[in-house]
Amino acid sequence: MLNPDGVYLGNYRCSLMGFDLNRHWANPSPWAHPTLHGVKELIIDMYNNPKINLEFYIDIHAHSTMMNGFMYGNIFEDEERFQRQAVFPKLLCQNAEDFSYSSTSFNRDAVKAGTGRRFLGGLLNDTSYCYTLEVSFYSYILGGTASAVPYTEEAYMKLGRNVARTFLDYYRLNSLVEGPLAPTPKTRKDNVPHYKCPAQRGPGNSQAGGKAGKRSQAQLKDLSLSTR
């Protein structure tokens, strides 16, 4: 939580001093943006530590107009890296019925240059991938239906658990963790089939790229191509 004072006062975007904190990552002030300044220094220290392999940065936001959960990612000139970046959101789409890959977008809009995703995506090397996970304030629509399901606290927590499951799947895919991919959560009813991510592509869903373990780059590339 990087905006505790603003959220305490009822703001969902601005800090106590009126700053949109997710636009000041390039040069955060220790006085005006102390949480950003501290986290940025921590991330840079981790990145420069040879004992630490910093692989993912994901900031989490609520979205006031769009439905479902979805991600923003970065655009890279390296096509393979660009395609590999799509692997994590595609795996998350397999695990979370309320996550929309068709709403996921990869961009480098100038207006987003001061965000954590954009700034750190340019700072860190090609072994680190940065995303924004957006989740609707309101509701989500399941694939194949037109009815909106209101988000509840439990639904938000379930999406968080599915993000954790997706990390497990990602590292098992990379042979960095032994065992099969994570099973369907026990919280789901037995008669409900495992959700499959739609193969459709949305208008904001340009192309993608990401990070993989060095031992299984081909595996991740195959996955990104098979679900395009």
Tab-separated table of C-alpha atoms in Angstrom:
chain	number	residue	atom	x	y	z
A	1	MET	CA	0.000	0.000	0.000
A	2	LEU	CA	1.820	3.073	-1.281
A	3	ASN	CA	-0.978	5.575	-0.619
A	4	PRO	CA	-2.081	4.942	2.979
A	5	ASP	CA	-2.772	8.576	3.893
A	6	GLY	CA	-4.786	9.269	0.743
A	7	VAL	CA	-6.837	6.085	1.066
A	8	TYR	CA	-7.480	6.801	4.738
A	9	LEU	CA	-9.079	10.091	3.697
A	10	GLY	CA	-11.179	8.412	1.002
A	11	ASN	CA	-9.002	9.121	-2.035
A	12	TYR	CA	-8.401	6.227	-4.394
A	13	ARG	CA	-5.914	7.961	-6.677
A	14	CYS	CA	-4.265	10.938	-4.980
A	15	SER	CA	-2.157	11.167	-1.851
A	16	LEU	CA	-2.828	13.428	1.117
A	17	MET	CA	-0.969	16.202	-0.735
A	18	GLY	CA	-2.956	15.720	-3.950
A	19	PHE	CA	-0.321	13.842	-5.971
A	20	ASP	CA	-1.170	10.976	-8.302
A	21	LEU	CA	1.637	8.791	-6.985
A	22	ASN	CA	1.665	6.518	-10.030
A	23	ARG	CA	2.939	9.385	-12.194
A	24	HIS	CA	6.038	10.278	-10.172
A	25	TRP	CA	8.255	7.206	-10.358
A	26	ALA	CA	10.914	8.881	-12.490
A	27	ASN	CA	11.966	11.353	-9.800
A	28	PRO	CA	10.028	10.846	-6.555
A	29	SER	CA	10.606	13.344	-3.790
A	30	PRO	CA	11.454	11.970	-0.329
A	31	TRP	CA	9.284	14.785	1.069
A	32	ALA	CA	6.300	14.830	-1.329
A	33	HIS	CA	6.283	11.140	-2.364
A	34	PRO	CA	8.030	9.335	0.520
A	35	THR	CA	6.521	5.894	-0.136
A	36	LEU	CA	7.544	5.941	-3.817
A	37	HIS	CA	10.999	7.213	-2.930
A	38	GLY	CA	11.515	4.415	-0.403
A	39	VAL	CA	10.184	1.610	-2.606
A	40	LYS	CA	12.147	2.820	-5.638
A	41	GLU	CA	15.377	2.810	-3.607
A	42	LEU	CA	14.574	-0.693	-2.329
A	43	ILE	CA	13.929	-2.008	-5.857
A	44	ILE	CA	17.151	-0.467	-7.184
A	45	ASP	CA	19.109	-1.964	-4.269
A	46	MET	CA	17.593	-5.385	-5.002
A	47	TYR	CA	18.339	-5.022	-8.714
A	48	ASN	CA	21.986	-4.165	-8.012
A	49	ASN	CA	22.419	-7.015	-5.525
A	50	PRO	CA	24.124	-9.942	-7.322
A	51	LYS	CA	22.494	-12.374	-4.879
A	52	ILE	CA	18.964	-11.335	-5.879
A	53	ASN	CA	17.242	-12.157	-9.163
A	54	LEU	CA	14.489	-9.547	-9.502
A	55	GLU	CA	12.057	-11.120	-11.957
A	56	PHE	CA	8.648	-9.481	-11.515
A	57	TYR	CA	7.226	-6.122	-10.570
A	58	ILE	CA	3.427	-5.915	-10.411
A	59	ASP	CA	1.546	-2.901	-9.097
A	60	ILE	CA	-2.142	-3.339	-8.350
A	61	HIS	CA	-4.842	-0.761	-9.016
A	62	ALA	CA	-8.628	-0.521	-9.070
A	63	HIS	CA	-10.196	0.632	-12.348
A	64	SER	CA	-13.193	2.966	-12.280
A	65	THR	CA	-14.667	2.277	-15.754
A	66	MET	CA	-13.631	-1.133	-17.103
A	67	MET	CA	-14.852	-4.563	-16.024
A	68	ASN	CA	-12.927	-7.647	-14.875
A	69	GLY	CA	-9.273	-7.892	-14.034
A	70	PHE	CA	-6.689	-7.223	-16.744
A	71	MET	CA	-3.073	-6.168	-17.115
A	72	TYR	CA	-0.967	-3.468	-18.691
A	73	GLY	CA	2.463	-4.475	-19.942
A	74	ASN	CA	5.304	-2.804	-21.805
A	75	ILE	CA	6.378	-2.847	-25.442
A	76	PHE	CA	9.899	-3.951	-26.364
A	77	GLU	CA	11.817	-3.828	-29.618
A	78	ASP	CA	12.978	-7.402	-29.015
A	79	GLU	CA	10.130	-9.473	-30.486
A	80	GLU	CA	10.947	-12.592	-28.468
A	81	ARG	CA	10.949	-10.643	-25.221
A	82	PHE	CA	7.765	-8.952	-26.361
A	83	GLN	CA	6.060	-12.308	-26.890
A	84	ARG	CA	7.375	-13.861	-23.684
A	85	GLN	CA	5.873	-11.029	-21.662
A	86	ALA	CA	2.424	-12.350	-22.603
A	87	VAL	CA	2.993	-15.669	-20.841
A	88	PHE	CA	2.147	-14.565	-17.298
A	89	PRO	CA	-1.185	-12.864	-18.131
A	90	LYS	CA	-2.139	-15.832	-20.335
A	91	LEU	CA	-1.479	-18.228	-17.473
A	92	LEU	CA	-3.461	-15.973	-15.143
A	93	CYS	CA	-6.342	-16.034	-17.615
A	94	GLN	CA	-6.312	-19.833	-17.395
A	95	ASN	CA	-6.520	-19.688	-13.599
A	96	ALA	CA	-8.898	-16.786	-12.970
A	97	GLU	CA	-12.348	-16.705	-14.528
A	98	ASP	CA	-12.662	-12.968	-13.854
A	99	PHE	CA	-9.378	-12.062	-15.583
A	100	SER	CA	-9.687	-10.828	-19.178
A	101	TYR	CA	-6.763	-11.316	-21.527
A	102	SER	CA	-8.694	-9.577	-24.315
A	103	SER	CA	-8.659	-6.398	-22.190
A	104	THR	CA	-4.953	-6.748	-21.432
A	105	SER	CA	-2.874	-4.159	-23.263
A	106	PHE	CA	0.829	-3.662	-23.979
A	107	ASN	CA	1.794	-0.053	-24.619
A	108	ARG	CA	4.211	2.798	-24.045
A	109	ASP	CA	1.864	5.766	-24.028
A	110	ALA	CA	3.626	9.014	-23.167
A	111	VAL	CA	1.006	9.822	-20.527
A	112	LYS	CA	2.005	6.646	-18.639
A	113	ALA	CA	5.740	7.390	-18.659
A	114	GLY	CA	5.776	8.207	-14.931
A	115	THR	CA	4.114	4.960	-13.848
A	116	GLY	CA	5.995	2.249	-11.998
A	117	ARG	CA	5.399	-0.203	-14.846
A	118	ARG	CA	6.841	2.108	-17.495
A	119	PHE	CA	9.718	3.521	-15.460
A	120	LEU	CA	10.929	0.213	-14.036
A	121	GLY	CA	10.343	-1.535	-17.369
A	122	GLY	CA	12.919	0.822	-18.854
A	123	LEU	CA	15.291	0.637	-15.896
A	124	LEU	CA	15.478	-3.120	-15.310
A	125	ASN	CA	17.044	-5.533	-17.772
A	126	ASP	CA	15.383	-8.160	-19.960
A	127	THR	CA	15.249	-10.683	-17.119
A	128	SER	CA	12.723	-8.533	-15.232
A	129	TYR	CA	9.137	-7.909	-16.341
A	130	CYS	CA	6.833	-5.215	-15.078
A	131	TYR	CA	3.038	-5.195	-15.120
A	132	THR	CA	0.088	-3.276	-13.773
A	133	LEU	CA	-2.777	-5.450	-12.588
A	134	GLU	CA	-6.049	-3.531	-12.871
A	135	VAL	CA	-9.230	-4.836	-11.250
A	136	SER	CA	-12.671	-3.286	-11.661
A	137	PHE	CA	-14.232	-1.358	-8.807
A	138	TYR	CA	-17.549	-2.868	-9.763
A	139	SER	CA	-17.964	-6.260	-11.404
A	140	TYR	CA	-16.767	-8.838	-13.906
A	141	ILE	CA	-18.351	-10.674	-16.814
A	142	LEU	CA	-17.685	-14.381	-17.265
A	143	GLY	CA	-16.765	-15.689	-20.694
A	144	GLY	CA	-19.789	-16.647	-22.788
A	145	THR	CA	-22.233	-14.635	-20.668
A	146	ALA	CA	-23.538	-11.082	-20.692
A	147	SER	CA	-24.443	-10.698	-17.026
A	148	ALA	CA	-22.177	-8.785	-14.668
A	149	VAL	CA	-21.136	-10.373	-11.369
A	150	PRO	CA	-20.451	-7.787	-8.627
A	151	TYR	CA	-17.034	-7.988	-7.027
A	152	THR	CA	-16.985	-8.849	-3.339
A	153	GLU	CA	-14.141	-8.854	-0.864
A	154	GLU	CA	-13.911	-12.631	-1.257
A	155	ALA	CA	-13.806	-12.318	-5.061
A	156	TYR	CA	-10.898	-9.877	-4.826
A	157	MET	CA	-9.100	-12.232	-2.442
A	158	LYS	CA	-9.749	-15.143	-4.791
A	159	LEU	CA	-8.123	-13.240	-7.638
A	160	GLY	CA	-5.131	-12.642	-5.379
A	161	ARG	CA	-4.882	-16.369	-4.687
A	162	ASN	CA	-5.076	-17.047	-8.424
A	163	VAL	CA	-2.199	-14.626	-9.022
A	164	ALA	CA	-0.167	-16.650	-6.512
A	165	ARG	CA	-1.163	-19.898	-8.282
A	166	THR	CA	-0.055	-18.360	-11.567
A	167	PHE	CA	3.412	-17.690	-10.175
A	168	LEU	CA	3.571	-21.358	-9.193
A	169	ASP	CA	2.480	-22.424	-12.688
A	170	TYR	CA	4.980	-20.044	-14.265
A	171	TYR	CA	7.945	-21.461	-12.366
A	172	ARG	CA	6.815	-25.047	-12.883
A	173	LEU	CA	6.618	-24.297	-16.606
A	174	ASN	CA	10.212	-23.088	-16.353
A	175	SER	CA	11.271	-26.291	-14.538
A	176	LEU	CA	12.332	-24.164	-11.582
A	177	VAL	CA	9.785	-25.889	-9.336
A	178	GLU	CA	9.104	-29.592	-9.454
A	179	GLY	CA	5.649	-31.096	-9.839
A	180	PRO	CA	2.661	-30.607	-12.156
A	181	LEU	CA	0.841	-27.348	-12.665
A	182	ALA	CA	-1.328	-26.303	-9.749
A	183	PRO	CA	-4.726	-28.069	-9.610
A	184	THR	CA	-8.053	-26.292	-9.683
A	185	PRO	CA	-8.629	-24.600	-6.277
A	186	LYS	CA	-10.703	-26.576	-3.806
A	187	THR	CA	-12.913	-23.531	-3.327
A	188	ARG	CA	-14.510	-24.222	-6.716
A	189	LYS	CA	-17.500	-26.514	-6.877
A	190	ASP	CA	-16.767	-29.963	-8.262
A	191	ASN	CA	-19.279	-29.638	-11.065
A	192	VAL	CA	-17.791	-26.394	-12.377
A	193	PRO	CA	-15.239	-27.024	-15.181
A	194	HIS	CA	-11.820	-25.399	-15.042
A	195	TYR	CA	-12.015	-22.009	-16.745
A	196	LYS	CA	-10.329	-21.780	-20.138
A	197	CYS	CA	-9.023	-18.463	-21.367
A	198	PRO	CA	-10.772	-17.348	-24.587
A	199	ALA	CA	-8.505	-17.269	-27.610
A	200	GLN	CA	-9.980	-13.989	-28.834
A	201	ARG	CA	-7.941	-10.819	-29.085
A	202	GLY	CA	-9.368	-7.479	-28.045
A	203	PRO	CA	-8.698	-4.060	-29.575
A	204	GLY	CA	-6.285	-3.074	-26.814
A	205	ASN	CA	-4.467	-6.378	-26.991
A	206	SER	CA	-1.658	-5.537	-29.376
A	207	GLN	CA	1.284	-7.884	-28.925
A	208	ALA	CA	3.227	-9.056	-25.944
A	209	GLY	CA	6.562	-9.998	-24.463
A	210	GLY	CA	7.957	-11.104	-21.088
A	211	LYS	CA	10.512	-12.889	-18.989
A	212	ALA	CA	11.270	-16.551	-18.750
A	213	GLY	CA	13.763	-18.826	-17.049
A	214	LYS	CA	16.792	-19.390	-19.227
A	215	ARG	CA	16.280	-23.164	-19.311
A	216	SER	CA	12.870	-23.037	-20.937
A	217	GLN	CA	12.664	-20.065	-23.266
A	218	ALA	CA	11.317	-22.327	-26.017
A	219	GLN	CA	8.530	-23.628	-23.759
A	220	LEU	CA	7.337	-20.123	-22.987
A	221	LYS	CA	7.573	-19.063	-26.610
A	222	ASP	CA	5.481	-22.087	-27.635
A	223	LEU	CA	2.842	-21.140	-25.045
A	224	SER	CA	2.679	-17.520	-26.185
A	225	LEU	CA	2.266	-18.566	-29.813
A	226	SER	CA	-0.272	-21.314	-29.116
A	227	THR	CA	-2.715	-18.901	-27.454
A	228	ARG	CA	-2.391	-16.003	-29.874
